[in-house]
Short mmCIF file of N, CA and C in Angstrom, two decimals:
data_model
loop_
_atom_site.label_atom_id
_atom_site.label_comp_id
_atom_site.label_asym_id
_atom_site.label_seq_id
_atom_site.Cartn_x
_atom_site.Cartn_y
_atom_site.Cartn_z
N MET I 160 -46.33 7.03 16.82
CA MET I 160 -46.06 7.33 15.43
C MET I 160 -47.28 8.04 14.84
N ALA I 161 -47.03 9.02 14.02
CA ALA I 161 -48.12 9.80 13.43
C ALA I 161 -48.86 8.99 12.38
N ARG I 162 -50.13 9.22 12.32
CA ARG I 162 -50.97 8.55 11.32
C ARG I 162 -50.72 9.18 9.95
N PRO I 163 -50.54 8.37 8.91
CA PRO I 163 -50.30 8.96 7.59
C PRO I 163 -51.52 9.70 7.07
N LYS I 164 -51.26 10.76 6.31
CA LYS I 164 -52.36 11.55 5.76
C LYS I 164 -53.05 10.76 4.66
N PRO I 165 -54.38 10.84 4.59
CA PRO I 165 -55.09 10.12 3.53
C PRO I 165 -54.79 10.72 2.16
N VAL I 166 -54.79 9.87 1.16
CA VAL I 166 -54.54 10.32 -0.20
C VAL I 166 -55.78 11.06 -0.71
N PRO I 167 -55.61 12.28 -1.25
CA PRO I 167 -56.78 12.99 -1.77
C PRO I 167 -57.34 12.26 -2.99
N PHE I 168 -58.60 12.47 -3.24
CA PHE I 168 -59.26 11.81 -4.35
C PHE I 168 -58.69 12.31 -5.67
N ASP I 169 -58.64 11.44 -6.64
CA ASP I 169 -58.03 11.72 -7.93
C ASP I 169 -59.08 12.31 -8.87
N LYS I 170 -59.35 13.61 -8.73
CA LYS I 170 -60.39 14.26 -9.53
C LYS I 170 -59.77 14.84 -10.80
N VAL I 171 -60.25 14.37 -11.93
CA VAL I 171 -59.78 14.91 -13.20
C VAL I 171 -60.77 15.94 -13.72
N LYS I 172 -62.06 15.58 -13.77
CA LYS I 172 -63.08 16.50 -14.27
C LYS I 172 -64.24 16.49 -13.28
N THR I 173 -64.47 17.60 -12.61
CA THR I 173 -65.58 17.72 -11.69
C THR I 173 -66.83 18.09 -12.47
N VAL I 174 -67.88 17.29 -12.30
CA VAL I 174 -69.12 17.49 -13.05
C VAL I 174 -70.09 18.33 -12.25
N ALA I 175 -70.30 17.97 -10.98
CA ALA I 175 -71.25 18.69 -10.13
C ALA I 175 -70.65 18.81 -8.74
N GLU I 176 -70.97 19.92 -8.08
CA GLU I 176 -70.43 20.16 -6.76
C GLU I 176 -71.52 20.70 -5.86
N ASN I 177 -71.55 20.24 -4.63
CA ASN I 177 -72.51 20.72 -3.64
C ASN I 177 -71.73 21.65 -2.70
N ARG I 178 -71.62 22.91 -3.08
CA ARG I 178 -70.79 23.84 -2.33
C ARG I 178 -71.42 24.23 -0.99
N ARG I 179 -72.73 24.16 -0.93
CA ARG I 179 -73.43 24.54 0.30
C ARG I 179 -73.29 23.49 1.40
N ALA I 180 -72.93 22.28 1.04
CA ALA I 180 -72.87 21.19 2.02
C ALA I 180 -71.85 21.47 3.12
N ARG I 181 -70.71 22.03 2.78
CA ARG I 181 -69.69 22.30 3.80
C ARG I 181 -70.13 23.41 4.76
N PHE I 182 -71.06 24.24 4.33
CA PHE I 182 -71.60 25.28 5.20
C PHE I 182 -72.71 24.74 6.08
N ASP I 183 -73.59 23.91 5.52
CA ASP I 183 -74.73 23.40 6.27
C ASP I 183 -74.39 22.23 7.19
N TYR I 184 -73.30 21.53 6.92
CA TYR I 184 -72.94 20.34 7.70
C TYR I 184 -71.51 20.45 8.20
N ALA I 185 -71.29 19.96 9.40
CA ALA I 185 -69.94 19.81 9.93
C ALA I 185 -69.43 18.47 9.42
N ILE I 186 -68.53 18.49 8.46
CA ILE I 186 -68.06 17.28 7.80
C ILE I 186 -67.03 16.59 8.69
N GLU I 187 -67.26 15.29 8.94
CA GLU I 187 -66.33 14.54 9.78
C GLU I 187 -65.46 13.59 8.98
N ASP I 188 -66.01 12.94 7.97
CA ASP I 188 -65.25 11.95 7.22
C ASP I 188 -65.75 11.96 5.78
N THR I 189 -64.86 11.68 4.84
CA THR I 189 -65.26 11.63 3.44
C THR I 189 -64.90 10.27 2.85
N PHE I 190 -65.69 9.85 1.89
CA PHE I 190 -65.51 8.57 1.21
C PHE I 190 -65.62 8.80 -0.28
N GLU I 191 -64.95 7.94 -1.04
CA GLU I 191 -65.08 7.96 -2.49
C GLU I 191 -65.90 6.74 -2.87
N ALA I 192 -67.00 6.96 -3.57
CA ALA I 192 -67.90 5.87 -3.96
C ALA I 192 -68.08 5.88 -5.47
N GLY I 193 -68.17 4.71 -6.04
CA GLY I 193 -68.47 4.59 -7.46
C GLY I 193 -69.96 4.75 -7.68
N LEU I 194 -70.36 5.11 -8.87
CA LEU I 194 -71.77 5.29 -9.23
C LEU I 194 -72.16 4.20 -10.22
N MET I 195 -73.30 3.57 -9.98
CA MET I 195 -73.81 2.60 -10.94
C MET I 195 -74.75 3.35 -11.88
N LEU I 196 -74.32 3.53 -13.13
CA LEU I 196 -75.03 4.37 -14.08
C LEU I 196 -75.43 3.59 -15.33
N GLN I 197 -76.41 4.14 -16.05
CA GLN I 197 -76.76 3.62 -17.37
C GLN I 197 -75.96 4.40 -18.41
N GLY I 198 -75.99 3.94 -19.65
CA GLY I 198 -75.18 4.54 -20.70
C GLY I 198 -75.46 6.00 -20.96
N THR I 199 -76.74 6.37 -21.04
CA THR I 199 -77.05 7.76 -21.33
C THR I 199 -76.74 8.67 -20.16
N GLU I 200 -76.73 8.13 -18.94
CA GLU I 200 -76.36 8.93 -17.77
C GLU I 200 -74.89 9.32 -17.84
N VAL I 201 -74.05 8.40 -18.28
CA VAL I 201 -72.62 8.69 -18.41
C VAL I 201 -72.42 9.79 -19.46
N LYS I 202 -73.14 9.70 -20.57
CA LYS I 202 -73.01 10.71 -21.62
C LYS I 202 -73.48 12.08 -21.11
N ALA I 203 -74.55 12.11 -20.33
CA ALA I 203 -75.04 13.38 -19.78
C ALA I 203 -74.03 13.95 -18.78
N LEU I 204 -73.41 13.08 -17.98
CA LEU I 204 -72.39 13.54 -17.03
C LEU I 204 -71.17 14.09 -17.77
N ARG I 205 -70.76 13.41 -18.82
CA ARG I 205 -69.60 13.89 -19.58
C ARG I 205 -69.88 15.24 -20.23
N ALA I 206 -71.14 15.52 -20.52
CA ALA I 206 -71.54 16.82 -21.05
C ALA I 206 -71.62 17.88 -19.95
N GLY I 207 -71.44 17.47 -18.68
CA GLY I 207 -71.43 18.40 -17.56
C GLY I 207 -72.80 18.77 -17.05
N GLN I 208 -73.79 17.90 -17.27
CA GLN I 208 -75.15 18.22 -16.86
C GLN I 208 -75.53 17.37 -15.65
N ALA I 209 -75.39 17.93 -14.47
CA ALA I 209 -75.82 17.24 -13.25
C ALA I 209 -75.91 18.24 -12.12
N THR I 210 -76.84 18.00 -11.19
CA THR I 210 -76.92 18.80 -9.98
C THR I 210 -77.12 17.87 -8.80
N ILE I 211 -76.38 18.13 -7.74
CA ILE I 211 -76.50 17.31 -6.53
C ILE I 211 -76.79 18.19 -5.31
N SER I 212 -77.23 19.42 -5.54
CA SER I 212 -77.42 20.34 -4.43
C SER I 212 -78.54 19.91 -3.49
N GLU I 213 -79.54 19.20 -3.97
CA GLU I 213 -80.65 18.77 -3.12
C GLU I 213 -80.59 17.28 -2.81
N SER I 214 -79.49 16.63 -3.12
CA SER I 214 -79.43 15.18 -2.98
C SER I 214 -78.83 14.77 -1.64
N TYR I 215 -79.05 13.51 -1.31
CA TYR I 215 -78.52 12.91 -0.09
C TYR I 215 -78.35 11.42 -0.36
N ALA I 216 -77.71 10.74 0.56
CA ALA I 216 -77.53 9.29 0.41
C ALA I 216 -78.12 8.60 1.63
N GLU I 217 -78.57 7.36 1.43
CA GLU I 217 -79.11 6.59 2.54
C GLU I 217 -78.69 5.14 2.41
N VAL I 218 -78.64 4.46 3.57
CA VAL I 218 -78.28 3.05 3.60
C VAL I 218 -79.57 2.25 3.74
N LYS I 219 -79.83 1.39 2.73
CA LYS I 219 -81.03 0.54 2.74
C LYS I 219 -80.63 -0.88 2.39
N ASP I 220 -81.00 -1.83 3.20
CA ASP I 220 -80.77 -3.25 2.94
C ASP I 220 -79.31 -3.56 2.65
N GLY I 221 -78.39 -2.93 3.38
CA GLY I 221 -76.98 -3.20 3.20
C GLY I 221 -76.38 -2.58 1.95
N GLN I 222 -77.08 -1.63 1.32
CA GLN I 222 -76.59 -0.93 0.15
C GLN I 222 -76.78 0.56 0.34
N VAL I 223 -75.92 1.34 -0.29
CA VAL I 223 -76.01 2.80 -0.19
C VAL I 223 -76.58 3.33 -1.50
N TRP I 224 -77.58 4.22 -1.38
CA TRP I 224 -78.28 4.77 -2.55
C TRP I 224 -78.16 6.29 -2.55
N LEU I 225 -77.92 6.85 -3.72
CA LEU I 225 -77.91 8.30 -3.92
C LEU I 225 -79.32 8.71 -4.34
N ILE I 226 -79.97 9.51 -3.53
CA ILE I 226 -81.36 9.89 -3.73
C ILE I 226 -81.42 11.35 -4.20
N ASN I 227 -82.31 11.63 -5.14
CA ASN I 227 -82.65 12.98 -5.58
C ASN I 227 -81.52 13.70 -6.34
N ALA I 228 -80.57 12.97 -6.85
CA ALA I 228 -79.54 13.59 -7.70
C ALA I 228 -80.12 13.73 -9.10
N ASN I 229 -79.97 14.89 -9.68
CA ASN I 229 -80.58 15.16 -10.98
C ASN I 229 -79.53 15.06 -12.08
N ILE I 230 -79.65 14.03 -12.91
CA ILE I 230 -78.86 13.91 -14.13
C ILE I 230 -79.87 13.97 -15.26
N PRO I 231 -80.00 15.12 -15.93
CA PRO I 231 -81.06 15.26 -16.95
C PRO I 231 -80.87 14.29 -18.11
N GLU I 232 -81.94 14.07 -18.84
CA GLU I 232 -81.88 13.15 -19.98
C GLU I 232 -80.86 13.65 -20.99
N TYR I 233 -80.20 12.70 -21.62
CA TYR I 233 -79.20 13.02 -22.64
C TYR I 233 -79.92 13.55 -23.88
N SER I 234 -79.43 14.65 -24.42
CA SER I 234 -80.13 15.32 -25.51
C SER I 234 -80.21 14.48 -26.78
N HIS I 235 -79.21 13.65 -27.04
CA HIS I 235 -79.20 12.85 -28.25
C HIS I 235 -79.63 11.41 -27.99
N GLY I 236 -80.22 11.17 -26.81
CA GLY I 236 -80.68 9.82 -26.48
C GLY I 236 -81.97 9.48 -27.19
N ASN I 237 -82.29 8.21 -27.24
CA ASN I 237 -83.53 7.77 -27.89
C ASN I 237 -84.55 7.40 -26.83
N ARG I 238 -85.47 6.53 -27.16
CA ARG I 238 -86.52 6.17 -26.20
C ARG I 238 -85.97 5.36 -25.03
N GLU I 239 -84.74 4.89 -25.12
CA GLU I 239 -84.10 4.16 -24.02
C GLU I 239 -83.38 5.10 -23.06
N ASN I 240 -83.71 6.38 -23.10
CA ASN I 240 -83.08 7.36 -22.24
C ASN I 240 -83.42 7.08 -20.78
N HIS I 241 -82.61 7.55 -19.86
CA HIS I 241 -82.78 7.28 -18.43
C HIS I 241 -83.75 8.27 -17.79
N GLU I 242 -84.20 7.91 -16.60
CA GLU I 242 -85.05 8.80 -15.79
C GLU I 242 -84.13 9.77 -15.04
N ALA I 243 -84.50 11.03 -14.97
CA ALA I 243 -83.60 12.06 -14.46
C ALA I 243 -83.30 11.95 -12.96
N LYS I 244 -84.30 11.67 -12.14
CA LYS I 244 -84.08 11.68 -10.69
C LYS I 244 -84.25 10.32 -10.05
N ARG I 245 -83.84 9.26 -10.73
CA ARG I 245 -83.98 7.93 -10.15
C ARG I 245 -82.92 7.70 -9.07
N PRO I 246 -83.20 6.81 -8.10
CA PRO I 246 -82.17 6.48 -7.11
C PRO I 246 -81.04 5.71 -7.78
N ARG I 247 -79.80 6.06 -7.44
CA ARG I 247 -78.64 5.41 -8.04
C ARG I 247 -77.83 4.73 -6.96
N LYS I 248 -77.41 3.52 -7.24
CA LYS I 248 -76.65 2.74 -6.27
C LYS I 248 -75.21 3.24 -6.22
N LEU I 249 -74.70 3.38 -4.99
CA LEU I 249 -73.31 3.77 -4.79
C LEU I 249 -72.50 2.52 -4.46
N LEU I 250 -71.32 2.43 -5.03
CA LEU I 250 -70.48 1.25 -4.88
C LEU I 250 -69.41 1.53 -3.84
N LEU I 251 -69.52 0.83 -2.70
CA LEU I 251 -68.58 0.96 -1.59
C LEU I 251 -68.20 -0.42 -1.08
N ASN I 252 -67.11 -0.49 -0.33
CA ASN I 252 -66.75 -1.74 0.33
C ASN I 252 -67.73 -2.02 1.45
N GLN I 253 -67.89 -3.28 1.80
CA GLN I 253 -68.83 -3.65 2.87
C GLN I 253 -68.43 -3.02 4.20
N ARG I 254 -67.12 -2.93 4.44
CA ARG I 254 -66.63 -2.33 5.68
C ARG I 254 -67.04 -0.85 5.75
N GLU I 255 -66.95 -0.14 4.61
CA GLU I 255 -67.34 1.27 4.57
C GLU I 255 -68.85 1.42 4.74
N ILE I 256 -69.61 0.52 4.14
CA ILE I 256 -71.07 0.56 4.29
C ILE I 256 -71.46 0.36 5.74
N ASN I 257 -70.82 -0.59 6.41
CA ASN I 257 -71.12 -0.83 7.83
C ASN I 257 -70.76 0.39 8.69
N LYS I 258 -69.65 1.03 8.37
CA LYS I 258 -69.25 2.23 9.11
C LYS I 258 -70.27 3.35 8.92
N LEU I 259 -70.71 3.55 7.68
CA LEU I 259 -71.71 4.58 7.40
C LEU I 259 -73.03 4.28 8.08
N PHE I 260 -73.45 3.01 8.02
CA PHE I 260 -74.71 2.61 8.63
C PHE I 260 -74.68 2.85 10.13
N GLY I 261 -73.58 2.48 10.79
CA GLY I 261 -73.44 2.69 12.23
C GLY I 261 -73.48 4.16 12.59
N ALA I 262 -72.81 4.99 11.82
CA ALA I 262 -72.77 6.42 12.12
C ALA I 262 -74.14 7.06 11.93
N VAL I 263 -74.85 6.65 10.88
CA VAL I 263 -76.17 7.23 10.63
C VAL I 263 -77.17 6.78 11.70
N GLU I 264 -77.11 5.51 12.07
CA GLU I 264 -78.07 4.97 13.05
C GLU I 264 -77.79 5.46 14.47
N ARG I 265 -76.54 5.36 14.92
CA ARG I 265 -76.22 5.65 16.32
C ARG I 265 -76.02 7.14 16.58
N LYS I 266 -75.28 7.79 15.72
CA LYS I 266 -74.88 9.18 15.99
C LYS I 266 -75.81 10.21 15.35
N GLY I 267 -76.76 9.77 14.53
CA GLY I 267 -77.68 10.70 13.90
C GLY I 267 -77.02 11.58 12.86
N MET I 268 -76.07 11.05 12.14
CA MET I 268 -75.37 11.82 11.12
C MET I 268 -76.06 11.66 9.77
N THR I 269 -75.63 12.44 8.80
CA THR I 269 -76.23 12.45 7.48
C THR I 269 -75.17 12.16 6.43
N LEU I 270 -75.56 11.45 5.37
CA LEU I 270 -74.67 11.20 4.25
C LEU I 270 -74.95 12.25 3.17
N VAL I 271 -73.97 13.08 2.88
CA VAL I 271 -74.14 14.19 1.95
C VAL I 271 -73.14 14.04 0.81
N PRO I 272 -73.60 14.04 -0.44
CA PRO I 272 -72.65 14.04 -1.55
C PRO I 272 -72.03 15.43 -1.73
N LEU I 273 -70.71 15.48 -1.81
CA LEU I 273 -70.02 16.75 -1.98
C LEU I 273 -69.75 17.07 -3.45
N SER I 274 -69.40 16.05 -4.23
CA SER I 274 -69.13 16.30 -5.64
C SER I 274 -69.26 15.01 -6.45
N VAL I 275 -69.51 15.18 -7.72
CA VAL I 275 -69.51 14.08 -8.70
C VAL I 275 -68.42 14.41 -9.70
N TYR I 276 -67.54 13.45 -9.97
CA TYR I 276 -66.41 13.72 -10.83
C TYR I 276 -65.97 12.45 -11.56
N PHE I 277 -65.10 12.62 -12.53
CA PHE I 277 -64.47 11.50 -13.22
C PHE I 277 -63.03 11.41 -12.76
N ASN I 278 -62.57 10.19 -12.48
CA ASN I 278 -61.17 10.01 -12.09
C ASN I 278 -60.31 9.76 -13.31
N ARG I 279 -59.04 9.45 -13.11
CA ARG I 279 -58.10 9.27 -14.22
C ARG I 279 -58.48 8.11 -15.14
N THR I 280 -59.13 7.09 -14.61
CA THR I 280 -59.50 5.95 -15.45
C THR I 280 -60.83 6.18 -16.18
N GLY I 281 -61.47 7.33 -15.97
CA GLY I 281 -62.70 7.66 -16.67
C GLY I 281 -63.95 7.16 -15.97
N ARG I 282 -63.84 6.74 -14.72
CA ARG I 282 -64.99 6.26 -13.95
C ARG I 282 -65.65 7.42 -13.22
N ALA I 283 -66.98 7.39 -13.18
CA ALA I 283 -67.74 8.40 -12.44
C ALA I 283 -67.70 8.05 -10.96
N LYS I 284 -67.34 9.01 -10.14
CA LYS I 284 -67.23 8.81 -8.69
C LYS I 284 -68.00 9.90 -7.97
N VAL I 285 -68.38 9.58 -6.73
CA VAL I 285 -69.06 10.55 -5.86
C VAL I 285 -68.22 10.70 -4.61
N GLU I 286 -67.95 11.94 -4.23
CA GLU I 286 -67.30 12.20 -2.95
C GLU I 286 -68.41 12.33 -1.92
N LEU I 287 -68.49 11.36 -1.03
CA LEU I 287 -69.57 11.26 -0.06
C LEU I 287 -69.04 11.63 1.31
N ALA I 288 -69.75 12.49 2.03
CA ALA I 288 -69.30 12.95 3.34
C ALA I 288 -70.26 12.51 4.42
N LEU I 289 -69.70 12.25 5.56
CA LEU I 289 -70.46 11.93 6.76
C LEU I 289 -70.46 13.19 7.60
N GLY I 290 -71.63 13.82 7.77
CA GLY I 290 -71.67 15.10 8.44
C GLY I 290 -72.82 15.22 9.41
N LYS I 291 -72.68 16.19 10.30
CA LYS I 291 -73.72 16.48 11.28
C LYS I 291 -74.25 17.87 10.95
N GLY I 292 -75.56 18.03 10.93
CA GLY I 292 -76.17 19.31 10.57
C GLY I 292 -75.81 20.41 11.54
N ARG I 293 -75.54 21.60 11.00
CA ARG I 293 -75.22 22.75 11.82
C ARG I 293 -76.48 23.55 12.11
N LYS I 294 -76.54 24.12 13.28
CA LYS I 294 -77.62 25.01 13.65
C LYS I 294 -77.17 26.45 13.36
N SER I 295 -78.07 27.41 13.46
CA SER I 295 -77.76 28.81 13.11
C SER I 295 -76.57 29.38 13.88
N PRO I 296 -76.47 29.19 15.21
CA PRO I 296 -75.30 29.73 15.91
C PRO I 296 -73.99 29.12 15.42
N ASP I 297 -74.03 27.85 15.09
CA ASP I 297 -72.82 27.20 14.57
C ASP I 297 -72.43 27.79 13.23
N LYS I 298 -73.43 28.09 12.40
CA LYS I 298 -73.15 28.68 11.09
C LYS I 298 -72.54 30.07 11.25
N ARG I 299 -73.04 30.85 12.22
CA ARG I 299 -72.48 32.18 12.45
C ARG I 299 -71.03 32.07 12.90
N GLU I 300 -70.75 31.11 13.77
CA GLU I 300 -69.38 30.89 14.24
C GLU I 300 -68.48 30.48 13.08
N TYR I 301 -68.99 29.64 12.19
CA TYR I 301 -68.24 29.20 11.01
C TYR I 301 -67.92 30.39 10.11
N ILE I 302 -68.89 31.27 9.90
CA ILE I 302 -68.67 32.46 9.08
C ILE I 302 -67.62 33.37 9.71
N LYS I 303 -67.71 33.54 11.03
CA LYS I 303 -66.77 34.39 11.72
C LYS I 303 -65.34 33.84 11.60
N ASP I 304 -65.18 32.53 11.78
CA ASP I 304 -63.86 31.92 11.65
C ASP I 304 -63.33 32.04 10.23
N ARG I 305 -64.19 31.81 9.25
CA ARG I 305 -63.78 31.89 7.85
C ARG I 305 -63.33 33.30 7.49
N ASP I 306 -64.09 34.32 7.96
CA ASP I 306 -63.72 35.70 7.67
C ASP I 306 -62.42 36.09 8.36
N TRP I 307 -62.22 35.60 9.59
CA TRP I 307 -60.98 35.92 10.31
C TRP I 307 -59.78 35.29 9.60
N LYS I 308 -59.92 34.06 9.12
CA LYS I 308 -58.81 33.41 8.40
C LYS I 308 -58.49 34.17 7.12
N ARG I 309 -59.50 34.63 6.43
CA ARG I 309 -59.29 35.39 5.20
C ARG I 309 -58.58 36.72 5.51
N ASP I 310 -59.03 37.44 6.56
CA ASP I 310 -58.41 38.71 6.94
C ASP I 310 -56.97 38.50 7.41
N LYS I 311 -56.75 37.42 8.16
CA LYS I 311 -55.41 37.13 8.66
C LYS I 311 -54.46 36.84 7.50
N ALA I 312 -54.92 36.08 6.52
CA ALA I 312 -54.08 35.80 5.35
C ALA I 312 -53.79 37.07 4.57
N ARG I 313 -54.77 37.95 4.48
CA ARG I 313 -54.59 39.22 3.77
C ARG I 313 -53.57 40.11 4.50
N LEU I 314 -53.66 40.16 5.84
CA LEU I 314 -52.71 40.97 6.62
C LEU I 314 -51.29 40.42 6.52
N LEU I 315 -51.15 39.11 6.60
CA LEU I 315 -49.83 38.52 6.48
C LEU I 315 -49.23 38.73 5.09
N ARG I 316 -50.07 38.66 4.08
CA ARG I 316 -49.60 38.85 2.71
C ARG I 316 -49.14 40.30 2.50
N ASP I 317 -49.92 41.26 3.04
CA ASP I 317 -49.59 42.67 2.84
C ASP I 317 -48.37 43.11 3.64
N LYS I 318 -48.26 42.67 4.89
CA LYS I 318 -47.19 43.13 5.76
C LYS I 318 -45.96 42.24 5.70
N GLY I 319 -46.16 40.96 5.37
CA GLY I 319 -45.06 40.01 5.42
C GLY I 319 -44.27 39.99 4.21
#
């Protein structure tokens, strides 16, 4: 019997996207993780101010942390404003954390955030991917395949 297709993540408003990650890493599996945020961080995210292009995630002491994600200080915040590049805890099930930890330790894979978004209930979520870094020849092969798919779609559209 065929395995059912996974349900895509319920993205209502995408705040930040790491578009380069799919090029630099061969993505094997994706996870949806909650973000543990402070109040002003949520307000800054709702204003659309975040970058995750240089960020990564790591498993430490049985917890997953988002490192180097930049959520700038909220413009209307007071002295209780948050720190822009602090490590943020990601909320996952223990089974998912164990799977990520095993893949990172044994297979030498990397945890890469693909996007930060709000779901239908208004919660901030991170789409986290388990990927293996690509080398230059792999990237060239990826570009060649992508260009061929684009040309093939164009030819079918024009002639079909």
